PDB file of C-alpha atoms in Angstrom:
ATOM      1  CA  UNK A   1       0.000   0.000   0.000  1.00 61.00           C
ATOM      2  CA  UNK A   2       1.157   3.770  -0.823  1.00 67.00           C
ATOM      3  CA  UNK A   3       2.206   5.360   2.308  1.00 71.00           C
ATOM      4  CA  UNK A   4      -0.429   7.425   4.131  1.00 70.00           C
ATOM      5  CA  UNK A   5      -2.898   4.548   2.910  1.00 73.00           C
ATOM      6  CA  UNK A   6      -5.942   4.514   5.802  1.00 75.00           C
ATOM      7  CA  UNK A   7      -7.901   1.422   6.303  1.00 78.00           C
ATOM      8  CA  UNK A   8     -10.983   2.375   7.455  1.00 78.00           C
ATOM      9  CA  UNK A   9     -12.021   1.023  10.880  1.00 83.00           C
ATOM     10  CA  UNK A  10     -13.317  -2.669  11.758  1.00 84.00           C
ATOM     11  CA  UNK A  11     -12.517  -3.517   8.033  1.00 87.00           C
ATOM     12  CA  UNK A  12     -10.708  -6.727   6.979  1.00 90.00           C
ATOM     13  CA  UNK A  13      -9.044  -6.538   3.775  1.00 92.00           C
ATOM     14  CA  UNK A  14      -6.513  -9.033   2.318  1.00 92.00           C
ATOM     15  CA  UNK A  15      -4.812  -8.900  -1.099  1.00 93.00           C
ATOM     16  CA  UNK A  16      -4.201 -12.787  -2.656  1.00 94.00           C
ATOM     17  CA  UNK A  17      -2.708 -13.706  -6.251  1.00 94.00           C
ATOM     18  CA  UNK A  18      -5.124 -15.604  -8.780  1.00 95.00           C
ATOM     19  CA  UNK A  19      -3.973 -16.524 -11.816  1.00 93.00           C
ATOM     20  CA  UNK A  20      -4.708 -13.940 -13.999  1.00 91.00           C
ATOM     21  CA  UNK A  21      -3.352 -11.089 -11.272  1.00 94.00           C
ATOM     22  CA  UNK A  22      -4.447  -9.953  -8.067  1.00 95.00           C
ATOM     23  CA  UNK A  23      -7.976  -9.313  -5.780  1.00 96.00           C
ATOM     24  CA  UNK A  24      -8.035  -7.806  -3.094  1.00 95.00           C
ATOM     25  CA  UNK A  25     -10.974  -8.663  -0.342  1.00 94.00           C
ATOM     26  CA  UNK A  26     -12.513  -6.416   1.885  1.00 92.00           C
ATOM     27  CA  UNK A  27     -15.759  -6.515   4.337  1.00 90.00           C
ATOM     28  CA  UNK A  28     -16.838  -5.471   7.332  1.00 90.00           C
ATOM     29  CA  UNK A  29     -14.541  -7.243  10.285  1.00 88.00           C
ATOM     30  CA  UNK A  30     -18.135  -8.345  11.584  1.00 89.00           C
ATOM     31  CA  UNK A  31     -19.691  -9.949   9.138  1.00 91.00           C
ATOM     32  CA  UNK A  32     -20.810 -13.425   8.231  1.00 90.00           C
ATOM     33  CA  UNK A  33     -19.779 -14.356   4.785  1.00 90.00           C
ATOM     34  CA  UNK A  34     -22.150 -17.653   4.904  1.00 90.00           C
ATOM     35  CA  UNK A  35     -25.073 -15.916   6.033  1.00 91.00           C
ATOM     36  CA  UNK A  36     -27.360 -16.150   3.609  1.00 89.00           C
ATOM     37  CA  UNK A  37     -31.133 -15.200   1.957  1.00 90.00           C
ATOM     38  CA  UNK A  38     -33.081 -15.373  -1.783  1.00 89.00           C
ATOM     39  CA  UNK A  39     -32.005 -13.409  -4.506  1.00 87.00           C
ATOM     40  CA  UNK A  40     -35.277 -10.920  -3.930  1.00 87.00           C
ATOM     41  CA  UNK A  41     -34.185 -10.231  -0.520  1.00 89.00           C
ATOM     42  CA  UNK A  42     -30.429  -9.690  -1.181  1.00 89.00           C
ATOM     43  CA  UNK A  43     -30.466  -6.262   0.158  1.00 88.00           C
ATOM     44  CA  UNK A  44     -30.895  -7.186   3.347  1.00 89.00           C
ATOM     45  CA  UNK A  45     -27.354  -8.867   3.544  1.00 93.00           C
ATOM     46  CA  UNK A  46     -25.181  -6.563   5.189  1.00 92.00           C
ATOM     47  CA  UNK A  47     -21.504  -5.462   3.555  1.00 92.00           C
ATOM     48  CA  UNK A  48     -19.512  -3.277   5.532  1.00 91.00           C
ATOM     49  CA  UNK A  49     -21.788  -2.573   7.441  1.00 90.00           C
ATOM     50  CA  UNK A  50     -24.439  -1.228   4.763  1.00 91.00           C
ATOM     51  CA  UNK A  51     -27.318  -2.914   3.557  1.00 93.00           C
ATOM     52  CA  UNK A  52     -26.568  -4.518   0.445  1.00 93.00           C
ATOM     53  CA  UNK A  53     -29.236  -2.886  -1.683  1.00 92.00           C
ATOM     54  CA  UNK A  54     -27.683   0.641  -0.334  1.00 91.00           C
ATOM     55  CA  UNK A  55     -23.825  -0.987  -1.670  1.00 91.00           C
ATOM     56  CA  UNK A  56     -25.017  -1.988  -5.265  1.00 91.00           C
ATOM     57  CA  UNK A  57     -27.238   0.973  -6.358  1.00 90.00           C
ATOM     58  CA  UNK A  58     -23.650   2.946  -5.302  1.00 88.00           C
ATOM     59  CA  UNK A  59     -21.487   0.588  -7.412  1.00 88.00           C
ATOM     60  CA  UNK A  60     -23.911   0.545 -10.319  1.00 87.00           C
ATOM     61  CA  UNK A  61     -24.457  -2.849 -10.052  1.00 88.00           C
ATOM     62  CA  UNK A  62     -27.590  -5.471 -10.079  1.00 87.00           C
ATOM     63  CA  UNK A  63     -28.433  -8.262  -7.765  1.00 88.00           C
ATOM     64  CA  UNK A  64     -27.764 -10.375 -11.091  1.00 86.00           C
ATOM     65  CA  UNK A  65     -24.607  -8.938 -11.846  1.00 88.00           C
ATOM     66  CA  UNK A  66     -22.888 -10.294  -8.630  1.00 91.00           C
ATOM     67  CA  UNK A  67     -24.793 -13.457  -7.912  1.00 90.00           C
ATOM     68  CA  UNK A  68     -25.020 -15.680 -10.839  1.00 78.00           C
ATOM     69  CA  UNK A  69     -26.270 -19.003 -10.000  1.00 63.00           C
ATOM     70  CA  UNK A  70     -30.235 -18.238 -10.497  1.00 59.00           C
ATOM     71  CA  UNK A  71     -33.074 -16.902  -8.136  1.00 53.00           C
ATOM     72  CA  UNK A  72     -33.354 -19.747  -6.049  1.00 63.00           C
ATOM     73  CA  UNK A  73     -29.966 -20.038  -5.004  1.00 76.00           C
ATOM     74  CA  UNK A  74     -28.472 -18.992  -1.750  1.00 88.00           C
ATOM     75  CA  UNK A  75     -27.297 -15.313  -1.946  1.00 91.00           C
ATOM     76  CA  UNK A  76     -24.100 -15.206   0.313  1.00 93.00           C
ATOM     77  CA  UNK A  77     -21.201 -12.382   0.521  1.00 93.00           C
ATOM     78  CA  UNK A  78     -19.028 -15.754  -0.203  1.00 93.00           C
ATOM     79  CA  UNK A  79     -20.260 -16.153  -3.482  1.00 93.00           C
ATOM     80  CA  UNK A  80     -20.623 -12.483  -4.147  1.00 93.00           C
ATOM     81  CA  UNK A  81     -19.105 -11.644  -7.155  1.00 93.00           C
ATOM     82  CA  UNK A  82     -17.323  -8.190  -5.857  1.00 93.00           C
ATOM     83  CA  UNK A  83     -13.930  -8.152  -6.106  1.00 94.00           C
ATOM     84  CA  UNK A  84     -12.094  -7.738  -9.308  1.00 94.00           C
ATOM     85  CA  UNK A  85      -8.814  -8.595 -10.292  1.00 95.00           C
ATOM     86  CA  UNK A  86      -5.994  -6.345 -11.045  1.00 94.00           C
ATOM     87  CA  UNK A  87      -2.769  -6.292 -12.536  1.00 94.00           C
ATOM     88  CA  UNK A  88      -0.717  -5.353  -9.539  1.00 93.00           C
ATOM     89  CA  UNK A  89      -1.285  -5.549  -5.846  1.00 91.00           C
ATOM     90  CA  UNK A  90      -1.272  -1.885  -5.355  1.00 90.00           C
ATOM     91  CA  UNK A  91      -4.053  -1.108  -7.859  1.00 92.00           C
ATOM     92  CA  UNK A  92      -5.810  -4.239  -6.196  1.00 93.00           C
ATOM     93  CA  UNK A  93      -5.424  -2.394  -3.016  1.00 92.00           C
ATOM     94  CA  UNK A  94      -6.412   1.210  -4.134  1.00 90.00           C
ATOM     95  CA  UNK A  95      -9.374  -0.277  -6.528  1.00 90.00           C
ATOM     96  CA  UNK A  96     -11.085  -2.461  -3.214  1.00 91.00           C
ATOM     97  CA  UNK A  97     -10.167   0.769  -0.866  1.00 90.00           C
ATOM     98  CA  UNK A  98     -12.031   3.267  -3.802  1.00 89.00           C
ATOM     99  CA  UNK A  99     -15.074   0.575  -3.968  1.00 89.00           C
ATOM    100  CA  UNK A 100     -15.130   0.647   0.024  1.00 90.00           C
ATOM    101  CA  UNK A 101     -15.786   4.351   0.416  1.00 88.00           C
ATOM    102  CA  UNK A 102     -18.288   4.518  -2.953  1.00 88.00           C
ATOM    103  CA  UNK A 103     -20.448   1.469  -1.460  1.00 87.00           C
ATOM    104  CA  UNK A 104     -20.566   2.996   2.089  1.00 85.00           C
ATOM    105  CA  UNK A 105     -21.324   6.131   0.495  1.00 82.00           C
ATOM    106  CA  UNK A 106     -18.154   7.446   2.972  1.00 77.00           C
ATOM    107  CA  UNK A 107     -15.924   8.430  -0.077  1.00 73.00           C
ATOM    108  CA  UNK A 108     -14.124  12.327   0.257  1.00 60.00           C
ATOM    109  CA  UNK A 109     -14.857  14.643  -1.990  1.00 56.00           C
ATOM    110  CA  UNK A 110     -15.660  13.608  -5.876  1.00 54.00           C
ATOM    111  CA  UNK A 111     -14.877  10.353  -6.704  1.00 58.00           C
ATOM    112  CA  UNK A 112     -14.952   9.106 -10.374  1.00 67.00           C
ATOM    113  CA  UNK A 113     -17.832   5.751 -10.834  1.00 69.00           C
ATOM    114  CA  UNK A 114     -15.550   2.309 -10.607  1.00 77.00           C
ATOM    115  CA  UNK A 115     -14.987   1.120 -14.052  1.00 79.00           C
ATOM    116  CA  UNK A 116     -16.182  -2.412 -13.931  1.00 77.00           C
ATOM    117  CA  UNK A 117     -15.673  -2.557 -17.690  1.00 74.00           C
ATOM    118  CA  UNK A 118     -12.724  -5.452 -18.773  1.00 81.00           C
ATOM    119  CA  UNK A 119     -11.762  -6.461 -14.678  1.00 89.00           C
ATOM    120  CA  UNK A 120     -13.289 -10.001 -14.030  1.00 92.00           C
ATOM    121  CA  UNK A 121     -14.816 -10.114 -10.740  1.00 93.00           C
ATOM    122  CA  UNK A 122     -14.358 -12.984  -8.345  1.00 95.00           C
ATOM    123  CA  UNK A 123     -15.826 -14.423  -5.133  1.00 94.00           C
ATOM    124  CA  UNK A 124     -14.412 -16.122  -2.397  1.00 93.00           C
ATOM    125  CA  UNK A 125     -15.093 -19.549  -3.970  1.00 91.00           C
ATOM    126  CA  UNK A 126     -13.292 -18.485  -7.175  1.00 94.00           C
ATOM    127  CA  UNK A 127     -10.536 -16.741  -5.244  1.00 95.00           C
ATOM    128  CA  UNK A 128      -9.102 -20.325  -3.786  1.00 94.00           C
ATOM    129  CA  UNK A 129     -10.361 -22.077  -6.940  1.00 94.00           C
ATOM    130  CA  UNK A 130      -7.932 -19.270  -9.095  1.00 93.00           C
ATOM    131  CA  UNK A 131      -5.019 -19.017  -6.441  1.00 92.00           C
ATOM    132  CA  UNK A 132      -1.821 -18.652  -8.285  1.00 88.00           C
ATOM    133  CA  UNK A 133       0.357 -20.391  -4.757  1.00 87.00           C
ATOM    134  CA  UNK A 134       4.133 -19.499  -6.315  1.00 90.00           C
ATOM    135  CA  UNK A 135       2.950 -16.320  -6.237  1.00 88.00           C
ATOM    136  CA  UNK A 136       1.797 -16.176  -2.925  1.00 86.00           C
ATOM    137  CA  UNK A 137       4.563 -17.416  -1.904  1.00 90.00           C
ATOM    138  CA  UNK A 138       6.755 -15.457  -3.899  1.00 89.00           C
ATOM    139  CA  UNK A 139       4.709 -12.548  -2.523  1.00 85.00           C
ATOM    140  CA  UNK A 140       5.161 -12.709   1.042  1.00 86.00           C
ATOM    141  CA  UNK A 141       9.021 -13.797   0.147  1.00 92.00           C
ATOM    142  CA  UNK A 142       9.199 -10.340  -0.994  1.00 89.00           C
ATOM    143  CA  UNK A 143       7.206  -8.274   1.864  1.00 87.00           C
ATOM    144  CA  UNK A 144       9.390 -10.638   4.505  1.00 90.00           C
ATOM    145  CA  UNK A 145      12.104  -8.943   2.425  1.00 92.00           C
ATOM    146  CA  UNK A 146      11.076  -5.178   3.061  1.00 88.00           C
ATOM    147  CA  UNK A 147      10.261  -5.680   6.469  1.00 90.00           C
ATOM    148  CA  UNK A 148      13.289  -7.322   7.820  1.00 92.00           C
ATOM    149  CA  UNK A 149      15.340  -4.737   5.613  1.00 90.00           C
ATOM    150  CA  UNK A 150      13.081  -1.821   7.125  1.00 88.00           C
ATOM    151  CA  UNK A 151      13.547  -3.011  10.490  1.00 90.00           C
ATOM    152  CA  UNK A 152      17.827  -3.190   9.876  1.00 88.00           C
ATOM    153  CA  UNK A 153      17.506   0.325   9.371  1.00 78.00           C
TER     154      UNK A 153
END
């Protein structure tokens, strides 16, 4: 993350490698990512700690749009389709960090609308289905790195 970077309070957020680049997750630190209703009474479900219906008509986004498998499925933030994956971690990180404060409605100032256009969109099922684990590894290789060279200093 870009120094000065502020994680906004009682927020989880966790940046993993897929395959095709990285996501970045983020909720509310608590939330239950099983819980779980019908596709007509998704907005109930609560992300950070707005109701859902409040986080899509922020992030321009349907019901249908982030929960695929059909009306009578079980609507879950696991199998949310929200996070998208970026080329780098730190766009990863500044993309999930822009979505948080548009879907709260808590963003500063003018913000420009996310552009979903082209960025595939995973959820937590497809995250360790798509997780690229020599890059992970490789990963925290390199952030052991920094740290232990920030903390020689």
């Amino acid at each position: 993350m870009k120094r000065g970077t502020v994680v906004p309070d009682k927020m989880f957020i966790h940046t993993t490698c897929v395959k095709e680049g990285f996501v970045t997750i983020f909720l509310g630190s608590d939330e239950d990512m099983k819980k779980g209703t019908k596709m007509e009474d998704v907005g109930q479900l609560i992300f950070c700690g707005v109701k859902m219906d409040g986080v899509l008509s922020n992030l321009k986004l349907q019901g249908s749009d982030v929960w695929k498998e059909g009306a009578n499925s079980k609507c879950t933030l696991w199998n949310a389709k929200l996070y998208p994956c970026l080329p780098s971690p730190e766009e990863s990180v500044q993309f999930a960090l822009k979505m948080h404060g548009i879907s709260t409605g808590r963003s500063q100032g003018h913000v420009e609308p996310l552009n979903w256009n082209g960025l595939t969109r995973y959820d937590m099922a497809g995250i360790i289905e798509d997780k690229n684990l020599q890059k992970i590894m490789a990963r925290r290789r390199e952030l052991n790195k920094k740290i232990m060279d920030a903390l020689k200093k």
